[in-house]
Tab-separated table of C-alpha atoms in Angstrom:
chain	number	residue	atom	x	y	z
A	1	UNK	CA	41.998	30.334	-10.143
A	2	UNK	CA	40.826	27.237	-12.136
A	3	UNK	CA	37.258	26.249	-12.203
A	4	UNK	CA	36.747	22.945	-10.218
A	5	UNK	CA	33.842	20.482	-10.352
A	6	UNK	CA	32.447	22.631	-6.822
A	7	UNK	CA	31.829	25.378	-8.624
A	8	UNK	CA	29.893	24.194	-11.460
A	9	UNK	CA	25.655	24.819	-11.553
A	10	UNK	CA	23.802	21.908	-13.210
A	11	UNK	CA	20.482	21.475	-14.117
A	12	UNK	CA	19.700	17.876	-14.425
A	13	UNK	CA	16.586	16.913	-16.673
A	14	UNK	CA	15.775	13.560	-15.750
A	15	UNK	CA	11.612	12.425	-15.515
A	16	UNK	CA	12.222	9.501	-13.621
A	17	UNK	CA	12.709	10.008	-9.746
A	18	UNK	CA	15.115	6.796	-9.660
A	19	UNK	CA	17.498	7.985	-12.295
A	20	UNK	CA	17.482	11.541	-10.779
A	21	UNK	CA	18.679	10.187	-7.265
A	22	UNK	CA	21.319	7.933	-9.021
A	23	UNK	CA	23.110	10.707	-11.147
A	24	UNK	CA	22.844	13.529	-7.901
A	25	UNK	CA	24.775	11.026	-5.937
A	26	UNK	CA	27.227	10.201	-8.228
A	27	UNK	CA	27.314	14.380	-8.802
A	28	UNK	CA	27.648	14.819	-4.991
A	29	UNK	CA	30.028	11.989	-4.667
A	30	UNK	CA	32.455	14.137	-7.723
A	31	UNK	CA	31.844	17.333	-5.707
A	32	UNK	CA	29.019	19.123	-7.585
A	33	UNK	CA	26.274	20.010	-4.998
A	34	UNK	CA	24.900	23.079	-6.809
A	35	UNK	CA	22.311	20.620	-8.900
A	36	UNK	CA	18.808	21.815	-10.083
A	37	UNK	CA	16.614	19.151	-11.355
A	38	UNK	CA	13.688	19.280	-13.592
A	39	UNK	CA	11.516	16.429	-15.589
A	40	UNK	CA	10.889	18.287	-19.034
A	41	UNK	CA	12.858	20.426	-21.524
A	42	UNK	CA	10.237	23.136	-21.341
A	43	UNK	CA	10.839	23.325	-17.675
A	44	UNK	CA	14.698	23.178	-17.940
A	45	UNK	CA	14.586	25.914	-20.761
A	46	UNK	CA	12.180	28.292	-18.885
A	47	UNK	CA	14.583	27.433	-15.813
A	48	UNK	CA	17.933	28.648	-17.929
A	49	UNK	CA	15.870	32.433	-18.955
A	50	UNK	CA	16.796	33.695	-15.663
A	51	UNK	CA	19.386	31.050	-14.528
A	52	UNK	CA	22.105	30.125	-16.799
A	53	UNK	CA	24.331	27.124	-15.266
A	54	UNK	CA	27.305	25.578	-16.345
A	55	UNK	CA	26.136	22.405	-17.793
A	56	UNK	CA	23.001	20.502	-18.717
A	57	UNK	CA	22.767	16.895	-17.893
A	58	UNK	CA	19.747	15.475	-19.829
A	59	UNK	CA	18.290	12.190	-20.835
A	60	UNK	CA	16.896	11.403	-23.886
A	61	UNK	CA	13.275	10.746	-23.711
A	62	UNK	CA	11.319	13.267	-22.218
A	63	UNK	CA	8.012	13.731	-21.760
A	64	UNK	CA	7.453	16.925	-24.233
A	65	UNK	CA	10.543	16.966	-26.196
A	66	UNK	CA	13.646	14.551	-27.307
A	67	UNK	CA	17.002	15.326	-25.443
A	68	UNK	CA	17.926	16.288	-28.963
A	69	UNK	CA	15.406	19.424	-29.362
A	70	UNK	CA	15.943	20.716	-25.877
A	71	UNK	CA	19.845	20.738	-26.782
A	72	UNK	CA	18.933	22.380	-30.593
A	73	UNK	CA	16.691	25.017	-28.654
A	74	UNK	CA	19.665	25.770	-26.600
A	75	UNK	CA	22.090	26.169	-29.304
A	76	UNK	CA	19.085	28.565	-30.906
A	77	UNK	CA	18.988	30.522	-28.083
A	78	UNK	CA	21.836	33.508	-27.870
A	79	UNK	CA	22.106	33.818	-24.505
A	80	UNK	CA	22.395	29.993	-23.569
A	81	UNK	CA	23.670	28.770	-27.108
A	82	UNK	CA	27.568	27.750	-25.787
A	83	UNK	CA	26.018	26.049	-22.275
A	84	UNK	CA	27.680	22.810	-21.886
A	85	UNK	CA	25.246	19.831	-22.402
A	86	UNK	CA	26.053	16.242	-21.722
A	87	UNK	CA	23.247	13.152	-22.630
A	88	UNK	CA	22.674	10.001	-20.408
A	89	UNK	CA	20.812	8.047	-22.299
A	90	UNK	CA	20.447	4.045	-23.106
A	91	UNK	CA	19.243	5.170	-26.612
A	92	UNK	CA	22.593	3.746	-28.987
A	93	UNK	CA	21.489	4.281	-32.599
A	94	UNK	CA	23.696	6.200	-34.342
A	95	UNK	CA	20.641	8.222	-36.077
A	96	UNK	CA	18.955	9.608	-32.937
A	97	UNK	CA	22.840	10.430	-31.266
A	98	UNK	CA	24.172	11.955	-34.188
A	99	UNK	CA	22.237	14.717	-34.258
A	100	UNK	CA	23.252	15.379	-29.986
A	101	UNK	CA	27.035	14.865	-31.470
A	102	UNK	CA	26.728	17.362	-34.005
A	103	UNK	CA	25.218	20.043	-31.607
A	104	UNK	CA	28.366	20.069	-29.825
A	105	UNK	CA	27.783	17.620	-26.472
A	106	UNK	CA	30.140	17.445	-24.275
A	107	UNK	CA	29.675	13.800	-23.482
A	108	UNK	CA	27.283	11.106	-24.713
A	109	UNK	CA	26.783	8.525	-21.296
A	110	UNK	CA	25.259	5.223	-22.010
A	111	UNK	CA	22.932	3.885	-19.315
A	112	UNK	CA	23.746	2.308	-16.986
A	113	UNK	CA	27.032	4.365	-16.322
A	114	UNK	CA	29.869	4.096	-13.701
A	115	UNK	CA	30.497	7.020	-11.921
A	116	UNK	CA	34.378	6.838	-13.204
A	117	UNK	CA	32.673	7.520	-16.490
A	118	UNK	CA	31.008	10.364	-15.881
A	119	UNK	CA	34.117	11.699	-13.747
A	120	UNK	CA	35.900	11.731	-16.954
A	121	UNK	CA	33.082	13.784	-19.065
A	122	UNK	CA	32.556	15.610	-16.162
A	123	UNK	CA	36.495	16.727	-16.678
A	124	UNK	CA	35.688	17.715	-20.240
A	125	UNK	CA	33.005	19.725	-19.526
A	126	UNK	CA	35.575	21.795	-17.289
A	127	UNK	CA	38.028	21.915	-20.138
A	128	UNK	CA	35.455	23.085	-22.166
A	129	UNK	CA	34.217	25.422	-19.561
A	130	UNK	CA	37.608	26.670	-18.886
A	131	UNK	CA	40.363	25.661	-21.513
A	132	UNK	CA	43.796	25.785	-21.235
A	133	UNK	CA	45.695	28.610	-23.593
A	134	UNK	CA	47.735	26.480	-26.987
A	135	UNK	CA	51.474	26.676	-26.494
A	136	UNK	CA	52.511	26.080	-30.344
A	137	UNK	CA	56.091	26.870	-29.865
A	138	UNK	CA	57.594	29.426	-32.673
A	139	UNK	CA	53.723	29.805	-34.152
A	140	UNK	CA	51.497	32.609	-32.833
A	141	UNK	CA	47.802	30.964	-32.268
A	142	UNK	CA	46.271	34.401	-33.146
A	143	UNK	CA	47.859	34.518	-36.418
A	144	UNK	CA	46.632	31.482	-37.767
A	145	UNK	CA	43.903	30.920	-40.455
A	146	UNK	CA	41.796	28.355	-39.956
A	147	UNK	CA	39.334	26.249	-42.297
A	148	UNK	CA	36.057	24.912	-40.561
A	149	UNK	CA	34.283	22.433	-42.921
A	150	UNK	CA	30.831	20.884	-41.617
A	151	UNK	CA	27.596	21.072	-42.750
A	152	UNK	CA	26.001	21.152	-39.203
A	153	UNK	CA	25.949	24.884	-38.580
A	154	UNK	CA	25.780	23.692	-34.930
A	155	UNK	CA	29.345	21.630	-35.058
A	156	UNK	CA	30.928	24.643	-36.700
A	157	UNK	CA	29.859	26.838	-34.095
A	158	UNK	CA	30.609	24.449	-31.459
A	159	UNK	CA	34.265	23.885	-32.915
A	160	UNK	CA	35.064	27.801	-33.307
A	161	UNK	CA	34.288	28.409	-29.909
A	162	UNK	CA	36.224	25.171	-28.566
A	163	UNK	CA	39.720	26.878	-30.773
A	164	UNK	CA	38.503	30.810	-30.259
A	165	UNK	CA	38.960	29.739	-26.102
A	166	UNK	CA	42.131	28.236	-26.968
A	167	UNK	CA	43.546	31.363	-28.653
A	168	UNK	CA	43.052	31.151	-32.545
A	169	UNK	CA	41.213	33.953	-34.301
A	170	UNK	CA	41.475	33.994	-37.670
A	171	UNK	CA	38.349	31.660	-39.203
A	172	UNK	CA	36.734	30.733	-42.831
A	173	UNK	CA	33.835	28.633	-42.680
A	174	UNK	CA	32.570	25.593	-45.399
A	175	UNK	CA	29.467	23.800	-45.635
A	176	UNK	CA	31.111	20.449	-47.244
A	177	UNK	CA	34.205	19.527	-49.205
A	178	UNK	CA	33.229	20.970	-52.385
A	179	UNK	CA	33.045	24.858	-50.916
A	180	UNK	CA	36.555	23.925	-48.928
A	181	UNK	CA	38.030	23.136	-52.385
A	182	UNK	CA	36.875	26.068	-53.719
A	183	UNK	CA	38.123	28.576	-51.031
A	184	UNK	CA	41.723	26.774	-51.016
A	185	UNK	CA	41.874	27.872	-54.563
A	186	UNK	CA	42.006	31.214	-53.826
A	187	UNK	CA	43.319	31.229	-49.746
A	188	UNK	CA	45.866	30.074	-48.017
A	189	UNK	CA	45.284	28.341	-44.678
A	190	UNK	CA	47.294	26.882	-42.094
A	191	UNK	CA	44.853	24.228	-40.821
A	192	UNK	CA	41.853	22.423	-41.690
A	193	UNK	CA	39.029	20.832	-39.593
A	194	UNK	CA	36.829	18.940	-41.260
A	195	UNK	CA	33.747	16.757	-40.584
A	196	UNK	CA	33.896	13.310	-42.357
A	197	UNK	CA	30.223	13.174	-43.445
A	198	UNK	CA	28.780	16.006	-45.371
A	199	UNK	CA	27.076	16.699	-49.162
A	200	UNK	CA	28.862	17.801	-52.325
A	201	UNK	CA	32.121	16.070	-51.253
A	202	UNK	CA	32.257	14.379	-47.876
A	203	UNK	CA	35.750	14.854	-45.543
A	204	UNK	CA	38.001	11.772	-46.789
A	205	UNK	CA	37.278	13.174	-50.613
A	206	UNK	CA	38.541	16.591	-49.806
A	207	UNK	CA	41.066	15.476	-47.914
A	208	UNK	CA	42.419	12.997	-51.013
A	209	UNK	CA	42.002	16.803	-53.111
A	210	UNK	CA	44.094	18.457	-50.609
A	211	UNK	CA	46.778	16.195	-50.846
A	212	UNK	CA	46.801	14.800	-54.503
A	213	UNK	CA	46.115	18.119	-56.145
A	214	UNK	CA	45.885	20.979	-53.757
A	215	UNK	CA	48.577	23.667	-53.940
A	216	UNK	CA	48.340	23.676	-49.729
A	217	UNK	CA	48.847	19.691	-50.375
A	218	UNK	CA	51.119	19.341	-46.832
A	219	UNK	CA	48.646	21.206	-44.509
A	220	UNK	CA	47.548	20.014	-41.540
A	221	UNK	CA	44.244	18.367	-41.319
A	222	UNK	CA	42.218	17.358	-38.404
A	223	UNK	CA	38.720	15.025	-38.817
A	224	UNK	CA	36.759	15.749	-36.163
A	225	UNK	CA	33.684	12.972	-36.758
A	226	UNK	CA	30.931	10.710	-35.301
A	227	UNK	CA	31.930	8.165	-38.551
A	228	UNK	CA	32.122	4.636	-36.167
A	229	UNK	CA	32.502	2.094	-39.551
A	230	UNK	CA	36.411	1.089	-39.410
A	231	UNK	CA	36.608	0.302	-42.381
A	232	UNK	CA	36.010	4.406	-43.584
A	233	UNK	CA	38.360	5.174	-40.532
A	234	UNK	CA	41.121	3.228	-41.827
A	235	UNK	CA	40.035	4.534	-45.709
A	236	UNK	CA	40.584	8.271	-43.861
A	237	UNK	CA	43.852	7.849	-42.219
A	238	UNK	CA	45.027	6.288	-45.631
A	239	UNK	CA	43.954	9.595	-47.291
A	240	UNK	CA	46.605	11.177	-45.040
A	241	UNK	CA	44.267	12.961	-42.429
A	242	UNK	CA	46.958	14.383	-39.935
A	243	UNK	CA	44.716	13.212	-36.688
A	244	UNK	CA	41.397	11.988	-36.589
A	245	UNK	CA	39.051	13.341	-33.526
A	246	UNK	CA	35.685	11.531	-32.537
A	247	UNK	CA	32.747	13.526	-32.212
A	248	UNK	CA	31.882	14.680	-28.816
A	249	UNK	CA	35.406	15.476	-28.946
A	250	UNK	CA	37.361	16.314	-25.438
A	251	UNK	CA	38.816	19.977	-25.867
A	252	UNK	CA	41.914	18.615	-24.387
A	253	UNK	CA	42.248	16.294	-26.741
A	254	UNK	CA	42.267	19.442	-29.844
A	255	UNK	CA	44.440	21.166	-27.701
A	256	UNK	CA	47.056	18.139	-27.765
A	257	UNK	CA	46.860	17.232	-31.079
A	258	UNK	CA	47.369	20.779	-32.216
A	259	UNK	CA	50.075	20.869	-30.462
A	260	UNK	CA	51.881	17.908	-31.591
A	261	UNK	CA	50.555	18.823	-35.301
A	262	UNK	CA	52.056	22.134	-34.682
A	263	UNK	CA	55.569	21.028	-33.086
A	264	UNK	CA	56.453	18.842	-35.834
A	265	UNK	CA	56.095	21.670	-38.940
């Protein structure tokens, strides 16, 4: 059976009382009744060594810690390293989220939300929790190589667990653009994921060096990125970037577009 928002166990890490009534009644309105709150990171982390739940719903500013160490301690931590994590936060600079995007959140929820809004991350996290298998026609998921490129161990981790649940196996691993370049020198690869910003040789570089000069120049590449600036959006697609992705990405949404990338080779 599929996993429905009833089943899922959430710990909620919220310090203010108000805010903590407001998000367990839009929970309980969605369905989600199982709902453990706490008002620190070090509490919700102790909580999570003998209770591991389904998601973690956290603001940003807590009283010991940043929403952005409690999710880094998480992703440090083997045994709750793939929990799903989702920030509600009216924090918007790009340099303090960034960081939450690139540890794989499911969802970034600005205060105030709606509850439709958090209906919809809500049905990521349950895509994430329980994917769907890829149905790429005449190819065979298993059999396919794949290129990871990020410098955020965290996204790369997050990103090969997101495809691993979806079927693919097969996985080599880059830092940035220049160690990509390098390893499509001497492999061949039937996709690429990429981050946009990275050291060395950032996303929309490699991605000009796959297809001006690379050997593998019509492969299939997918930008998974936090970038917001149109301007390097529009410089990216123009590169010839098969589908660009936004970081937190919806699982559904790889799913689809590997699907479509896949149906049309």
């Amino acid at each position: 059976m599929s996993l429905t928002l009833n089943d899922l166990m959430v710990i909620l890490v919220e310090p203010s009382a108000t805010q903590q009534k407001i998000v367990t009644r839009y929970l309980n309105n969605l369905g989600i009744h199982r709902i453990t709150p706490v008002t620190s990171g070090r509490e919700a982390l102790d909580l999570m060594v003998g209770y591991a739940p389904d998601l973690v719903i956290s603001t940003f500013y807590l009283p010991d810690m940043t929403g952005t160490d409690l999710v880094h301690r998480m992703r440090e931590t083997d045994s709750i390293g793939d929990t799903a994590f989702m920030l509600i936060s009216s924090e918007t600079r790009f340099r303090y989220l960034d960081p939450i995007r690139q540890a794989g959140a499911i969802a970034i929820l600005p205060k105030p939300f709606t509850q439709d809004s958090l209906r919809i991350a809500l049905g990521s996290t349950l895509e994430y929790l329980d994917p769907q298998a890829l149905n790429l026609g005449s190819y065979d998921p298993e059999s396919l190589h794949v290129l990871l490129v990020d410098d955020s161990g965290f996204a790369r981790k997050h990103l090969r667990k997101t495809l691993t649940d979806m079927g693919l196996e097969i996985f080599t691993e880059a830092n940035n653009g220049k160690e990509a370049m390098e390893l499509l020198e001497s492999n061949f690869f039937d996709l690429i994921v990429t981050d946009y910003n990275m050291p060395e040789m950032d996303g929309e570089a490699l991605v000009n060096h796959v297809r001006a000069n690379s050997s593998q120049s019509s492969i299939p590449i997918i930008m998974v990125t936090s970038e917001e600036r149109e301007s390097r959006l529009a410089a990216i697609q123009q590169a010839g970037v098969s589908a660009i992705c936004d970081k937190p990405f919806e699982a559904g949404n790889i799913r689809t577009l590997l699907q479509q990338l896949f149906s049309e080779n």
